[in-house]
mmCIF file of C-alpha atoms in Angstrom:
data_model
loop_
_atom_site.group_PDB
_atom_site.id
_atom_site.type_symbol
_atom_site.label_atom_id
_atom_site.label_comp_id
_atom_site.label_asym_id
_atom_site.label_seq_id
_atom_site.Cartn_x
_atom_site.Cartn_y
_atom_site.Cartn_z
ATOM 1 C CA MET A 353 80.483 159.145 -3.234
ATOM 2 C CA THR A 354 77.238 160.349 -1.579
ATOM 3 C CA GLN A 355 76.642 161.710 1.298
ATOM 4 C CA ILE A 356 75.857 158.550 3.206
ATOM 5 C CA ASP A 357 78.698 156.903 2.224
ATOM 6 C CA THR A 358 80.907 159.920 3.533
ATOM 7 C CA PHE A 359 78.975 159.923 6.397
ATOM 8 C CA THR A 360 79.237 156.188 6.703
ATOM 9 C CA ASP A 361 83.034 156.269 6.333
ATOM 10 C CA ILE A 362 82.924 158.703 9.576
ATOM 11 C CA LEU A 363 81.236 156.789 11.536
ATOM 12 C CA LYS A 364 83.560 153.596 10.807
ATOM 13 C CA ALA A 365 87.022 155.895 10.872
ATOM 14 C CA ARG A 366 85.874 157.103 14.544
ATOM 15 C CA SER A 367 87.168 155.138 17.670
ATOM 16 C CA SER A 368 87.916 155.701 21.534
ATOM 17 C CA CYS A 369 91.485 157.099 21.113
ATOM 18 C CA ARG A 370 93.473 155.661 24.466
ATOM 19 C CA ALA A 371 96.926 157.252 23.649
ATOM 20 C CA PHE A 372 97.734 160.750 22.485
ATOM 21 C CA ARG A 373 100.647 162.885 21.045
ATOM 22 C CA PRO A 374 101.071 165.957 23.685
ATOM 23 C CA ASP A 375 100.382 168.258 19.872
ATOM 24 C CA PRO A 376 97.622 170.572 20.770
ATOM 25 C CA VAL A 377 95.068 171.200 18.601
ATOM 26 C CA ASP A 378 94.133 175.039 17.196
ATOM 27 C CA GLU A 379 91.662 176.912 18.933
ATOM 28 C CA ALA A 380 90.319 177.597 15.514
ATOM 29 C CA VAL A 381 89.870 173.844 14.558
ATOM 30 C CA ILE A 382 88.144 173.199 18.400
ATOM 31 C CA THR A 383 85.896 176.001 17.565
ATOM 32 C CA ARG A 384 84.641 174.214 14.219
ATOM 33 C CA ILE A 385 84.130 170.912 15.680
ATOM 34 C CA VAL A 386 81.350 172.678 18.345
ATOM 35 C CA GLU A 387 80.187 175.094 15.264
ATOM 36 C CA THR A 388 79.844 171.572 13.389
ATOM 37 C CA ALA A 389 78.223 169.449 16.808
ATOM 38 C CA ARG A 390 76.070 172.401 17.478
ATOM 39 C CA HIS A 391 73.696 171.214 14.788
ATOM 40 C CA VAL A 392 72.229 168.538 16.325
ATOM 41 C CA PRO A 393 68.694 168.156 17.286
ATOM 42 C CA SER A 394 67.354 168.744 21.091
ATOM 43 C CA TRP A 395 63.930 168.506 23.296
ATOM 44 C CA CYS A 396 61.883 171.790 22.112
ATOM 45 C CA ASN A 397 64.966 173.272 21.009
ATOM 46 C CA ALA A 398 66.578 173.832 24.706
ATOM 47 C CA GLN A 399 70.230 172.640 23.236
ATOM 48 C CA PRO A 400 71.515 171.912 26.903
ATOM 49 C CA TRP A 401 74.782 171.238 26.904
ATOM 50 C CA GLN A 402 77.496 173.663 27.533
ATOM 51 C CA LEU A 403 81.164 172.487 27.780
ATOM 52 C CA THR A 404 84.368 173.847 29.751
ATOM 53 C CA VAL A 405 87.234 173.030 27.440
ATOM 54 C CA THR A 406 91.260 173.020 28.542
ATOM 55 C CA LYS A 407 94.270 173.490 27.044
ATOM 56 C CA GLY A 408 97.658 174.028 27.857
ATOM 57 C CA ALA A 409 98.597 173.806 31.437
ATOM 58 C CA ALA A 410 94.901 174.020 32.222
ATOM 59 C CA THR A 411 94.910 170.068 31.343
ATOM 60 C CA ASP A 412 97.534 169.007 33.546
ATOM 61 C CA ARG A 413 96.005 171.129 36.031
ATOM 62 C CA PHE A 414 92.914 169.268 35.638
ATOM 63 C CA ARG A 415 95.100 165.954 35.585
ATOM 64 C CA ASP A 416 96.533 166.583 38.809
ATOM 65 C CA ALA A 417 93.786 167.406 40.497
ATOM 66 C CA LEU A 418 91.802 164.114 39.324
ATOM 67 C CA ALA A 419 95.088 162.186 40.478
ATOM 68 C CA GLN A 420 94.968 163.668 43.924
ATOM 69 C CA GLU A 421 91.596 162.331 44.122
ATOM 70 C CA ILE A 422 92.585 158.391 43.070
ATOM 71 C CA ALA A 423 95.405 158.717 45.608
ATOM 72 C CA LYS A 424 93.092 159.892 48.528
ATOM 73 C CA GLY A 425 91.040 157.059 47.733
ATOM 74 C CA THR A 426 87.754 159.241 47.842
ATOM 75 C CA PRO A 427 85.084 157.677 46.973
ATOM 76 C CA PRO A 428 83.097 157.955 43.685
ATOM 77 C CA ALA A 429 80.111 160.505 43.573
ATOM 78 C CA ALA A 430 77.898 161.079 40.361
ATOM 79 C CA ASP A 431 75.459 163.370 39.386
ATOM 80 C CA LEU A 432 73.690 161.030 37.215
ATOM 81 C CA ASP A 433 73.085 157.257 38.811
ATOM 82 C CA TRP A 434 75.327 154.177 37.673
ATOM 83 C CA PRO A 435 74.001 151.631 35.796
ATOM 84 C CA ALA A 436 72.438 148.892 37.485
ATOM 85 C CA SER A 437 73.893 146.132 35.525
ATOM 86 C CA TYR A 438 75.242 144.884 32.496
ATOM 87 C CA SER A 439 73.153 141.978 31.876
ATOM 88 C CA GLY A 440 72.398 139.596 28.993
ATOM 89 C CA VAL A 441 74.301 140.889 25.746
ATOM 90 C CA TYR A 442 75.024 143.883 26.949
ATOM 91 C CA GLY A 443 77.212 142.312 29.268
ATOM 92 C CA ASP A 444 78.844 140.163 26.723
ATOM 93 C CA ARG A 445 79.675 143.279 24.965
ATOM 94 C CA ARG A 446 81.021 145.244 28.003
ATOM 95 C CA ARG A 447 83.333 142.010 28.787
ATOM 96 C CA ALA A 448 84.775 141.378 24.939
ATOM 97 C CA CYS A 449 85.918 145.880 24.362
ATOM 98 C CA GLY A 450 87.303 144.899 27.706
ATOM 99 C CA PHE A 451 89.007 141.776 26.570
ATOM 100 C CA GLN A 452 90.241 143.654 23.182
ATOM 101 C CA LEU A 453 91.833 146.349 25.535
ATOM 102 C CA TYR A 454 93.309 144.639 27.665
ATOM 103 C CA ASP A 455 95.294 141.994 25.007
ATOM 104 C CA ALA A 456 96.329 145.358 23.089
ATOM 105 C CA VAL A 457 98.621 146.549 25.761
ATOM 106 C CA GLY A 458 99.643 143.384 26.936
ATOM 107 C CA ILE A 459 97.135 142.781 30.161
ATOM 108 C CA ASP A 460 96.417 138.722 31.151
ATOM 109 C CA LYS A 461 92.584 138.959 32.336
ATOM 110 C CA ALA A 462 93.506 137.743 35.327
ATOM 111 C CA ASP A 463 95.673 140.329 36.410
ATOM 112 C CA ARG A 464 93.526 142.772 38.533
ATOM 113 C CA ALA A 465 96.109 145.161 39.566
ATOM 114 C CA GLY A 466 97.258 145.550 35.675
ATOM 115 C CA ARG A 467 93.591 146.311 34.814
ATOM 116 C CA ALA A 468 93.295 148.757 37.554
ATOM 117 C CA ALA A 469 95.994 150.532 36.292
ATOM 118 C CA GLN A 470 94.677 150.827 33.141
ATOM 119 C CA MET A 471 91.351 151.911 34.575
ATOM 120 C CA VAL A 472 92.935 154.740 36.532
ATOM 121 C CA ARG A 473 94.527 155.708 32.706
ATOM 122 C CA ASN A 474 91.140 157.550 32.423
ATOM 123 C CA TYR A 475 91.591 159.927 35.064
ATOM 124 C CA ALA A 476 95.114 160.630 33.415
ATOM 125 C CA LEU A 477 93.146 161.467 30.065
ATOM 126 C CA PHE A 478 95.161 159.253 28.429
ATOM 127 C CA ASP A 479 97.760 161.952 27.893
ATOM 128 C CA ALA A 480 95.321 164.351 25.634
ATOM 129 C CA PRO A 481 96.370 167.791 25.613
ATOM 130 C CA HIS A 482 92.547 168.843 25.911
ATOM 131 C CA VAL A 483 89.516 167.983 27.546
ATOM 132 C CA ALA A 484 85.994 168.922 27.505
ATOM 133 C CA ILE A 485 83.616 168.715 30.129
ATOM 134 C CA VAL A 486 79.969 168.340 28.824
ATOM 135 C CA THR A 487 77.226 170.111 31.551
ATOM 136 C CA SER A 488 73.388 170.109 30.953
ATOM 137 C CA PRO A 489 70.891 171.634 33.628
ATOM 138 C CA ALA A 490 69.446 169.321 36.406
ATOM 139 C CA GLU A 491 66.242 170.771 35.836
ATOM 140 C CA LEU A 492 65.970 169.013 32.434
ATOM 141 C CA GLY A 493 66.761 165.733 34.138
ATOM 142 C CA ALA A 494 67.482 163.138 31.718
ATOM 143 C CA TYR A 495 66.283 164.433 28.717
ATOM 144 C CA GLY A 496 68.717 167.204 28.690
ATOM 145 C CA ALA A 497 71.614 164.536 29.501
ATOM 146 C CA LEU A 498 70.001 162.846 26.130
ATOM 147 C CA ASP A 499 70.023 166.057 24.380
ATOM 148 C CA SER A 500 74.064 166.046 25.340
ATOM 149 C CA GLY A 501 74.451 162.710 24.219
ATOM 150 C CA GLY A 502 73.638 163.371 20.941
ATOM 151 C CA PHE A 503 75.714 166.595 21.146
ATOM 152 C CA VAL A 504 78.803 164.483 22.099
ATOM 153 C CA THR A 505 78.236 161.934 19.736
ATOM 154 C CA ALA A 506 78.258 164.957 17.043
ATOM 155 C CA PHE A 507 81.676 166.196 18.595
ATOM 156 C CA THR A 508 83.450 162.807 18.383
ATOM 157 C CA LEU A 509 82.688 162.946 14.795
ATOM 158 C CA ALA A 510 83.306 166.163 13.239
ATOM 159 C CA ALA A 511 86.490 166.062 15.368
ATOM 160 C CA THR A 512 87.168 162.338 13.008
ATOM 161 C CA ALA A 513 86.376 164.194 10.092
ATOM 162 C CA LEU A 514 89.165 166.750 11.061
ATOM 163 C CA GLY A 515 91.829 164.168 11.786
ATOM 164 C CA VAL A 516 91.264 164.783 16.054
ATOM 165 C CA ALA A 517 91.052 162.028 18.025
ATOM 166 C CA THR A 518 88.580 161.750 21.120
ATOM 167 C CA ILE A 519 87.131 159.734 23.596
ATOM 168 C CA ALA A 520 84.226 160.262 25.627
ATOM 169 C CA GLN A 521 84.624 159.300 29.465
ATOM 170 C CA ALA A 522 81.932 158.794 31.777
ATOM 171 C CA ALA A 523 84.333 157.927 34.304
ATOM 172 C CA ILE A 524 85.147 161.109 35.058
ATOM 173 C CA ALA A 525 81.467 162.183 35.927
ATOM 174 C CA ALA A 526 82.475 159.290 38.911
ATOM 175 C CA TYR A 527 84.075 162.160 40.507
ATOM 176 C CA ALA A 528 81.493 165.551 39.706
ATOM 177 C CA PRO A 529 82.521 167.518 42.900
ATOM 178 C CA THR A 530 85.955 167.317 42.135
ATOM 179 C CA VAL A 531 84.975 168.517 38.341
ATOM 180 C CA ARG A 532 82.749 171.639 39.456
ATOM 181 C CA ASN A 533 84.896 172.531 42.042
ATOM 182 C CA HIS A 534 87.802 172.453 40.049
ATOM 183 C CA PHE A 535 85.985 174.614 37.402
ATOM 184 C CA GLY A 536 83.937 176.741 39.272
ATOM 185 C CA LEU A 537 80.828 175.131 37.616
ATOM 186 C CA SER A 538 77.372 175.908 39.443
ATOM 187 C CA GLN A 539 75.596 173.513 41.432
ATOM 188 C CA ASP A 540 72.462 173.520 39.200
ATOM 189 C CA ARG A 541 74.577 171.850 35.994
ATOM 190 C CA LEU A 542 74.859 167.999 35.768
ATOM 191 C CA ILE A 543 78.303 166.705 35.055
ATOM 192 C CA LEU A 544 77.602 164.055 32.202
ATOM 193 C CA CYS A 545 81.268 162.964 31.015
ATOM 194 C CA ALA A 546 84.270 164.499 29.663
ATOM 195 C CA ILE A 547 85.967 163.892 25.935
ATOM 196 C CA SER A 548 89.180 164.077 26.149
ATOM 197 C CA PHE A 549 90.963 164.995 22.058
ATOM 198 C CA GLY A 550 93.875 165.774 20.606
ATOM 199 C CA TYR A 551 95.241 163.564 18.302
ATOM 200 C CA ALA A 552 96.394 159.730 18.155
ATOM 201 C CA ASP A 553 99.471 158.511 18.822
ATOM 202 C CA GLU A 554 98.998 155.976 16.226
ATOM 203 C CA ALA A 555 102.137 153.927 17.151
ATOM 204 C CA ALA A 556 100.137 152.635 20.536
ATOM 205 C CA PRO A 557 99.136 149.468 20.526
ATOM 206 C CA ILE A 558 96.102 150.201 22.489
ATOM 207 C CA ASN A 559 94.962 152.599 19.430
ATOM 208 C CA ARG A 560 94.885 149.513 17.233
ATOM 209 C CA PHE A 561 91.917 147.339 18.419
ATOM 210 C CA ARG A 562 88.358 148.223 17.146
ATOM 211 C CA THR A 563 84.917 147.044 18.956
ATOM 212 C CA GLN A 564 82.347 144.940 17.293
ATOM 213 C CA ARG A 565 79.009 146.518 16.615
ATOM 214 C CA ALA A 566 75.480 144.781 16.348
ATOM 215 C CA ARG A 567 73.810 143.881 13.010
ATOM 216 C CA PRO A 568 70.784 145.783 11.971
ATOM 217 C CA ALA A 569 68.749 142.497 12.548
ATOM 218 C CA ASP A 570 69.802 143.009 15.974
ATOM 219 C CA ILE A 571 68.522 146.305 16.535
ATOM 220 C CA ILE A 572 65.405 146.268 14.464
ATOM 221 C CA ASP A 573 62.106 144.790 15.824
ATOM 222 C CA TRP A 574 59.854 145.527 12.668
ATOM 223 C CA LYS A 575 56.153 145.360 13.060
ATOM 224 C CA ALA A 576 53.753 145.508 9.707
#
């Protein structure tokens, strides 16, 4: 098997896990994931990404802090602007993913309460034993966030190669002030996203669906 075959297999094996077992991941395994992911490229080799990683009771305390904000009805306050819209094919893909998710857990598309309850599962971190908060220096703006996105991808792929399940969660960034205050993070760092991770509950129906991918012909605009 060639290196590209191995890499492709890891990419295809990765999926967003939405049901985790409680078993913790050994600290040495987490460190190895980061050891691998840190080799991604970045603008001027700035390597802007930083992680705050929880384990044990620290994960539960963070889960509780998010639950309290949701219960209070605290309005979202993200450091970065949300997408203005999902038009055309982007909206189609977003809806298709959502419908696959609801079908997997038996939620009718018309069941708004059920869909809302499933959304709130984001803030329970899908019961993952660990979460990594990804931050970048505010002074680097969009380019620091872009570089950190590459790191998030590499983290999820390295985790997959080691048998660790992940889900990158922009939803957590909606409560940036809560995240910042809870972990004592500096105001000069942007809260970009979270990566909840652990070992997948393979029996959970929600972990069985897979999203479709655009073809190369849908992505490439050749010029000659």
